[in-house]
Short mmCIF file of N, CA and C in Angstrom, two decimals:
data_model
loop_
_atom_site.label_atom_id
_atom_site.label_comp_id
_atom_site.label_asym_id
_atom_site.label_seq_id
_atom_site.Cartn_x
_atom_site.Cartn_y
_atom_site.Cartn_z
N UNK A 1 5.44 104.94 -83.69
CA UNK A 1 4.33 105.88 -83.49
C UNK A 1 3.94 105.96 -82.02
N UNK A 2 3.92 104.69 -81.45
CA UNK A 2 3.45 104.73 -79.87
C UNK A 2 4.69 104.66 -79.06
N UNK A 3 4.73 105.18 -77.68
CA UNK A 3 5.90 105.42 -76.86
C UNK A 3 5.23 104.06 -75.77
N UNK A 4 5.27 103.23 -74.64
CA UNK A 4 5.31 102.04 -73.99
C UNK A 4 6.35 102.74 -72.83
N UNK A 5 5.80 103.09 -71.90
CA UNK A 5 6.27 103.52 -70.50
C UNK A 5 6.12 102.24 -69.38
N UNK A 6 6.98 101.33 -69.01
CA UNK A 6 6.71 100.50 -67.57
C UNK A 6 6.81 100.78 -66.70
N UNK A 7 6.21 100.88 -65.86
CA UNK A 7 6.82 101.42 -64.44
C UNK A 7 5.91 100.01 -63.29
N UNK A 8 6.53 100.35 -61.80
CA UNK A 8 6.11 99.68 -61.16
C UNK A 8 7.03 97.83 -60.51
N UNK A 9 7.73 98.19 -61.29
CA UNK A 9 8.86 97.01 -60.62
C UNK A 9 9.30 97.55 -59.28
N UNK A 10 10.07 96.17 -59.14
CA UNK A 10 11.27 96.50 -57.81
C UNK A 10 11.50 95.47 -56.85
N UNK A 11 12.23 95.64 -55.73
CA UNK A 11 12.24 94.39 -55.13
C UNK A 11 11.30 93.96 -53.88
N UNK A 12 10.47 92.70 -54.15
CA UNK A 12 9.76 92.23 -53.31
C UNK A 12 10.68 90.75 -52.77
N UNK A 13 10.15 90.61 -51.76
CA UNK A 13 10.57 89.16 -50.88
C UNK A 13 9.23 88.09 -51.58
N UNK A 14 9.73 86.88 -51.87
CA UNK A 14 9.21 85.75 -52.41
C UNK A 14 7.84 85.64 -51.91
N UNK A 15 6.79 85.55 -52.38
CA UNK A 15 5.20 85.31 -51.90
C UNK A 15 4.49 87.22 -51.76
N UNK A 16 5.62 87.86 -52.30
CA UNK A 16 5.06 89.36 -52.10
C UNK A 16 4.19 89.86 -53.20
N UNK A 17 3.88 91.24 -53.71
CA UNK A 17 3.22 91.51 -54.83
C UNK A 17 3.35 92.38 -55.55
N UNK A 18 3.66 93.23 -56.82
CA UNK A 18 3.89 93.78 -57.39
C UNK A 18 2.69 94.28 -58.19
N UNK A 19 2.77 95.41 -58.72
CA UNK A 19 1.34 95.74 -59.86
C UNK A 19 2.44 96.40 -61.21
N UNK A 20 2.75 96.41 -61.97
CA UNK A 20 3.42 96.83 -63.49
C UNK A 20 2.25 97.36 -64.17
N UNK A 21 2.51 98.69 -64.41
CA UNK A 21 1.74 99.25 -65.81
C UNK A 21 2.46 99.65 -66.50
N UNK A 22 1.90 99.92 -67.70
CA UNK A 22 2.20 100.07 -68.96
C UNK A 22 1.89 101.53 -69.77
N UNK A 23 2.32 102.36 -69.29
CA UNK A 23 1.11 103.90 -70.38
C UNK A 23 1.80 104.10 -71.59
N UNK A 24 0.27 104.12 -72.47
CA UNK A 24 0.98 104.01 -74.18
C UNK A 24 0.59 106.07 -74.11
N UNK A 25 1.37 106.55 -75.38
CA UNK A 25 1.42 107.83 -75.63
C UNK A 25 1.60 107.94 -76.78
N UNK A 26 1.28 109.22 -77.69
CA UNK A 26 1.89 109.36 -79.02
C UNK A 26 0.35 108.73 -80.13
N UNK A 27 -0.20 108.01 -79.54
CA UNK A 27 -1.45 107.31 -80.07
C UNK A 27 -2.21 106.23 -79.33
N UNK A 28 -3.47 106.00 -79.62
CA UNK A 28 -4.28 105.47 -78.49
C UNK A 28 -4.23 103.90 -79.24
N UNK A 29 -4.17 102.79 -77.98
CA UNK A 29 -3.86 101.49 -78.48
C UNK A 29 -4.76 100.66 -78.24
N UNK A 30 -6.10 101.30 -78.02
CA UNK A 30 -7.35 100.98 -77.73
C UNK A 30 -7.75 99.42 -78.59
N UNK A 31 -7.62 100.00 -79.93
CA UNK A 31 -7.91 99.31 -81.04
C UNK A 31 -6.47 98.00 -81.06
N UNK A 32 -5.82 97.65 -80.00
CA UNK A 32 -4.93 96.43 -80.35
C UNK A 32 -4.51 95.72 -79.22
N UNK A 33 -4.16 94.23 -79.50
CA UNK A 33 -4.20 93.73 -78.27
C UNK A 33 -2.48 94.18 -77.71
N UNK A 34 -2.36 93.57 -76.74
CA UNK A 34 -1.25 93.96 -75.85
C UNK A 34 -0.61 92.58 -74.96
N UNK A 35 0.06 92.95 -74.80
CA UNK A 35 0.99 91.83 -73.68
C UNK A 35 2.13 92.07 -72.92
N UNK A 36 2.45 91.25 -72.15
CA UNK A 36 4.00 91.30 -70.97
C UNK A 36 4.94 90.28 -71.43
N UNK A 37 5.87 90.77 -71.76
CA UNK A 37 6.96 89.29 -71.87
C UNK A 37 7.73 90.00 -70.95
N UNK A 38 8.43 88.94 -70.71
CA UNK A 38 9.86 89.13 -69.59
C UNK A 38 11.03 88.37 -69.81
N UNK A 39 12.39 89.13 -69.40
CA UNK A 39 13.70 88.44 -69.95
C UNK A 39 14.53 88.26 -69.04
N UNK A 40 14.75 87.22 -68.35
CA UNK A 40 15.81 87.15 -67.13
C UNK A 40 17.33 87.49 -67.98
N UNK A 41 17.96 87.53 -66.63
CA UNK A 41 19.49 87.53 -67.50
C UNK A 41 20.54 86.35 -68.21
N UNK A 42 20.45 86.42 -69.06
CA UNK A 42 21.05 85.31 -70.15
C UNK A 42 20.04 84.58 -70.68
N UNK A 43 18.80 84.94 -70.10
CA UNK A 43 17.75 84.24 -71.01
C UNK A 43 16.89 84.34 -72.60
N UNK A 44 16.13 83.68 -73.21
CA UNK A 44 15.04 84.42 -73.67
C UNK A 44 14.46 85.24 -73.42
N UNK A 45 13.43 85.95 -74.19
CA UNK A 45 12.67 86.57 -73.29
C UNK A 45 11.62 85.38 -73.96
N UNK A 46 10.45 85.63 -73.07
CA UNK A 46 9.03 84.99 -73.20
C UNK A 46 7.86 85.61 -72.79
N UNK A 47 6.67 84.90 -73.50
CA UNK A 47 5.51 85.57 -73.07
C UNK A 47 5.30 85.51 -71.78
N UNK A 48 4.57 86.08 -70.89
CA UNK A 48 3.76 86.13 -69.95
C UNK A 48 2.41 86.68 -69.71
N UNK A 49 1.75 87.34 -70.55
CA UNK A 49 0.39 87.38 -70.44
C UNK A 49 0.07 88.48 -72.01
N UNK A 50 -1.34 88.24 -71.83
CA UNK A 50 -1.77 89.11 -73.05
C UNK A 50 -3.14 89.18 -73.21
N UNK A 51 -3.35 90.45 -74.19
CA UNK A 51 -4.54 90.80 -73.83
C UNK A 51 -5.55 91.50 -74.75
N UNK A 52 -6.78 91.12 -75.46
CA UNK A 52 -7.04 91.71 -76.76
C UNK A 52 -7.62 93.22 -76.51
N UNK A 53 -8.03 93.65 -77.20
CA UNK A 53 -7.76 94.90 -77.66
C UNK A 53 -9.28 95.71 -76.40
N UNK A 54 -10.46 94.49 -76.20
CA UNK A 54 -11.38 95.39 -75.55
C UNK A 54 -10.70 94.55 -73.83
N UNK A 55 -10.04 93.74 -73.77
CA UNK A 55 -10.17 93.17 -72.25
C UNK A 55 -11.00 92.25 -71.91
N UNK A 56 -11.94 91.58 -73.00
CA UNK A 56 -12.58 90.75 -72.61
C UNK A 56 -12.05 89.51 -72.60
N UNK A 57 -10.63 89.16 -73.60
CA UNK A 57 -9.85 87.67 -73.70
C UNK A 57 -8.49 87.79 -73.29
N UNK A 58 -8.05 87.27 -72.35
CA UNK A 58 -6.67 87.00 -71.91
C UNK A 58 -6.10 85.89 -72.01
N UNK A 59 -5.00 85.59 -71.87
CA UNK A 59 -4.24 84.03 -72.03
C UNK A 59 -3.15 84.56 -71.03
N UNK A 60 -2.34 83.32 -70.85
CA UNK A 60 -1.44 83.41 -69.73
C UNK A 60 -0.37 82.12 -69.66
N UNK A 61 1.10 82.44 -69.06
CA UNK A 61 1.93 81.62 -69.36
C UNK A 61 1.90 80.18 -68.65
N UNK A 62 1.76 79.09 -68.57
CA UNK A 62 1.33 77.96 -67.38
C UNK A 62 2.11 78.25 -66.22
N UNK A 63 3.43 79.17 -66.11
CA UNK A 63 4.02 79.26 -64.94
C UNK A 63 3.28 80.72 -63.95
N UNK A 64 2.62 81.13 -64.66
CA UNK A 64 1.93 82.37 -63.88
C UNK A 64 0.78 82.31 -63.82
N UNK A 65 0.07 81.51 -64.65
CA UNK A 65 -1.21 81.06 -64.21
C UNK A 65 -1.87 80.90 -62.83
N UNK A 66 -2.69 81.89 -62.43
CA UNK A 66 -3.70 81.73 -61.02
C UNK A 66 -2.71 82.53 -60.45
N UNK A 67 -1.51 83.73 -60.48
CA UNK A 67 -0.94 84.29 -59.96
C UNK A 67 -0.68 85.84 -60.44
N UNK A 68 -0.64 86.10 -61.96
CA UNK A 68 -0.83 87.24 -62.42
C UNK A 68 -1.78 87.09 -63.21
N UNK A 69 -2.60 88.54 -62.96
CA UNK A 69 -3.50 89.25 -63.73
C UNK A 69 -3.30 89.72 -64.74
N UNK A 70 -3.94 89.96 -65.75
CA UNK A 70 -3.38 91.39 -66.72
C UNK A 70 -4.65 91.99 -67.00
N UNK A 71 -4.61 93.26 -67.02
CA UNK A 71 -5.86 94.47 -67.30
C UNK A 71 -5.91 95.34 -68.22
N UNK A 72 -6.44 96.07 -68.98
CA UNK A 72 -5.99 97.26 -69.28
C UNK A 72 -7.53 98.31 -69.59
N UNK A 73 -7.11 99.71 -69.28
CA UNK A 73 -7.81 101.08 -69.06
C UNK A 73 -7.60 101.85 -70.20
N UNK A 74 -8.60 100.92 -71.45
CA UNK A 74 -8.41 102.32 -72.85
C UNK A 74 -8.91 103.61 -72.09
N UNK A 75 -9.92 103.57 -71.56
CA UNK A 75 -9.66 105.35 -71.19
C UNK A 75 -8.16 105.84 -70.89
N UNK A 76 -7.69 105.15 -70.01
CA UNK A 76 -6.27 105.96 -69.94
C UNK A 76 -5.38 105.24 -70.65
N UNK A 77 -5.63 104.94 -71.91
CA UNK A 77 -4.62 104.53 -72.72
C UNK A 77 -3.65 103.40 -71.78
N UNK A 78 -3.63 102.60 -71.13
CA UNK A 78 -2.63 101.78 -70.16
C UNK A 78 -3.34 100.73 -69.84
N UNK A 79 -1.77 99.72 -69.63
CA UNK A 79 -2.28 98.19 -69.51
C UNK A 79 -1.71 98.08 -67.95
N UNK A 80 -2.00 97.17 -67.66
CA UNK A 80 -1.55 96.85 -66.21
C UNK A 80 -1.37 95.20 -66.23
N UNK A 81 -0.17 94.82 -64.73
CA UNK A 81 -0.48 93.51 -64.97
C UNK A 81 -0.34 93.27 -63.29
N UNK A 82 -1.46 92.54 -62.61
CA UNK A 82 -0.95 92.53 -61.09
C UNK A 82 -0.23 90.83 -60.86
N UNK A 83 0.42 91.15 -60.27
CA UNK A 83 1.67 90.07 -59.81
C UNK A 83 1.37 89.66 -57.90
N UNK A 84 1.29 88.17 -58.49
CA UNK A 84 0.68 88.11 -56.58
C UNK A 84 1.35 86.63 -56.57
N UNK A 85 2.03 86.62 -54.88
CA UNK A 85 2.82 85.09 -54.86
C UNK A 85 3.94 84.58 -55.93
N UNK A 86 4.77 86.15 -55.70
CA UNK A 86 5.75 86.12 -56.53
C UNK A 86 6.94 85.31 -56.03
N UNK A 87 7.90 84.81 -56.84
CA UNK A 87 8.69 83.67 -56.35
C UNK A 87 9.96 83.75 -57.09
N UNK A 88 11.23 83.60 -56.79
CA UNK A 88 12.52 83.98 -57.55
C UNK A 88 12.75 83.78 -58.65
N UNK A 89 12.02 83.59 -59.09
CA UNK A 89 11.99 82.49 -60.69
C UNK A 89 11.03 83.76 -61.57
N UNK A 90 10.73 84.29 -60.71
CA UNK A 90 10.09 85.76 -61.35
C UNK A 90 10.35 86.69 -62.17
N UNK A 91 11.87 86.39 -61.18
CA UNK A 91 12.88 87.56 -60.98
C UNK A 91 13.30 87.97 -63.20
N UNK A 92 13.03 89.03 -63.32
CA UNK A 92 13.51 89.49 -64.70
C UNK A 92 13.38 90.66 -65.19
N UNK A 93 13.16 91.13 -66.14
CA UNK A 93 12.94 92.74 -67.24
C UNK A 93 11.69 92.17 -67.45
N UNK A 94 10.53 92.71 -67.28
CA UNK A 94 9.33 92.74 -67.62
C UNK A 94 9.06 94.18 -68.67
N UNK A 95 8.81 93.68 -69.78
CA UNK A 95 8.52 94.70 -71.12
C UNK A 95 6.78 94.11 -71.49
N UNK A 96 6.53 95.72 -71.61
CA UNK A 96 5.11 95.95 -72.18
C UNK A 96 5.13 95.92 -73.92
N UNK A 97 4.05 95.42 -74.26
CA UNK A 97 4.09 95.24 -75.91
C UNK A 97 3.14 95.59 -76.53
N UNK A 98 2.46 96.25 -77.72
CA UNK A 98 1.54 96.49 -78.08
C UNK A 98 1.77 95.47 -79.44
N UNK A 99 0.50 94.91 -79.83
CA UNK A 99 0.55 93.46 -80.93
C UNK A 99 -0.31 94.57 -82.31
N UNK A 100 0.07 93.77 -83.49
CA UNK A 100 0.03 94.66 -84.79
C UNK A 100 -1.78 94.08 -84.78
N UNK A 101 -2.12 93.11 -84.31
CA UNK A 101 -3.76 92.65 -84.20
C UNK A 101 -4.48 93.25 -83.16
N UNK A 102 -5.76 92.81 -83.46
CA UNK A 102 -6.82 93.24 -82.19
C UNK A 102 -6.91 92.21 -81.20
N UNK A 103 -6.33 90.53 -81.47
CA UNK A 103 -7.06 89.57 -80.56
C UNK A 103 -5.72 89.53 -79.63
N UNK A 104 -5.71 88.27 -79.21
CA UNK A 104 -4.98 88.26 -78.03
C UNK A 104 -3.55 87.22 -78.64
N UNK A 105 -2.10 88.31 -78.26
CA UNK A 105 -0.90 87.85 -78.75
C UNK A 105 -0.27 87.12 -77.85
N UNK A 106 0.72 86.06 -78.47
CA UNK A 106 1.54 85.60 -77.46
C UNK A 106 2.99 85.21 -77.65
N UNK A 107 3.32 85.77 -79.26
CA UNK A 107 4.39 86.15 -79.28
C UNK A 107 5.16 86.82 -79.69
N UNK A 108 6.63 87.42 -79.35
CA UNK A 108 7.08 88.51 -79.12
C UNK A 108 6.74 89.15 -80.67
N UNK A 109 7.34 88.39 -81.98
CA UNK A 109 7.05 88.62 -83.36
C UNK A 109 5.80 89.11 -83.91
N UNK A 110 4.54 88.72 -83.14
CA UNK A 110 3.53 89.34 -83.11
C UNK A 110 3.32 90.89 -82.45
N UNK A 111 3.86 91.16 -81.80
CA UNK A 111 3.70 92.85 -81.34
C UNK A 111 4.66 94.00 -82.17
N UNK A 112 3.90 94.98 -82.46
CA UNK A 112 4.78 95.99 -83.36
C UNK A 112 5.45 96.99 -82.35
N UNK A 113 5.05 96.98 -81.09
CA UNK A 113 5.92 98.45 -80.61
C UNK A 113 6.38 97.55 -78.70
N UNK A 114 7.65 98.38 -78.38
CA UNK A 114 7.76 97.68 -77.03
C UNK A 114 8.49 98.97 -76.46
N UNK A 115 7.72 98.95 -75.09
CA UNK A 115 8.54 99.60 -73.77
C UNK A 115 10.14 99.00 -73.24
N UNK A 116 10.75 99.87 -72.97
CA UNK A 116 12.24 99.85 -72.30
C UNK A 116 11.84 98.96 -71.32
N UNK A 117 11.33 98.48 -70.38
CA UNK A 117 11.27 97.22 -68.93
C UNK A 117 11.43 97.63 -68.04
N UNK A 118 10.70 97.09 -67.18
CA UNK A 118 11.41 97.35 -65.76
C UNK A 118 11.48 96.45 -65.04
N UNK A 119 12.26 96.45 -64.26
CA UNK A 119 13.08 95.47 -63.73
C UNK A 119 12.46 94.68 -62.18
N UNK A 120 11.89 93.63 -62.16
CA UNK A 120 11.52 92.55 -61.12
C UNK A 120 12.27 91.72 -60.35
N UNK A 121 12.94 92.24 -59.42
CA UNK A 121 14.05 91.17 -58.36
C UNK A 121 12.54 90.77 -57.52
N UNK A 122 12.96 89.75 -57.42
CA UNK A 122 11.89 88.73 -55.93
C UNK A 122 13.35 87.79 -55.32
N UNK A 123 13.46 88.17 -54.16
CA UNK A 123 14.00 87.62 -53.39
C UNK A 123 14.10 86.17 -52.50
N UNK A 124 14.57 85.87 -52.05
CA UNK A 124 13.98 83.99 -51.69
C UNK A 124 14.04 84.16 -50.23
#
């Protein structure tokens, strides 16, 4: 039902910053929480942040902790996540997720709809 647009990757040099949003379409995702996982290559993917449905509760992965943000603008239907003191270990497919609940998700099995990714090189 909902479409998950990422945009906002690309390549930064190590300690640089990135901002990733997320615009949902097709239906408003006001009413559910949301999150970022990311998948290096040959990896898992895993959580990295998340976010309930009004923005008032977030959680976060211990490796990004005190370094990315996550936000999101029900008026404009879109989540955001800002990325600061980024470091090669960064480096992956960052996918937006919308979770089948209202509170705050953190894993992938928990979200019903996901964006295509976009792609995070950080350089060393």
């Amino acid at each position: 039902q909902v479409q998950l647009v990422e945009s906002g990757g690309g390549l930064v040099q190590a300690g640089g910053s990135l901002r990733l949003s997320c615009a949902a379409s097709g239906r408003t995702v006001s009413g559910a929480g949301m999150g970022w996982f990311r998948q290096a290559a040959g990896k898992e993917r895993e959580f990295v942040s998340g976010i309930n449905w009004s923005g008032g509760s977030t959680s976060y992965a211990d490796s990004v902790k005190g370094r990315f943000t996550i936000s999101r603008d029900n008026r404009k239907n879109t989540m955001y996540m800002q990325m600061n003191s980024l470091k090669p270990e960064d480096t992956a497919v960052y996918y937006c997720a919308v979770a089948r609940f209202r509170g705050v998700v953190t894993t992938p099995g928990g979200m019903n709809d996901w964006g295509k990714g976009t792609l995070v090189t950080v350089s060393s």
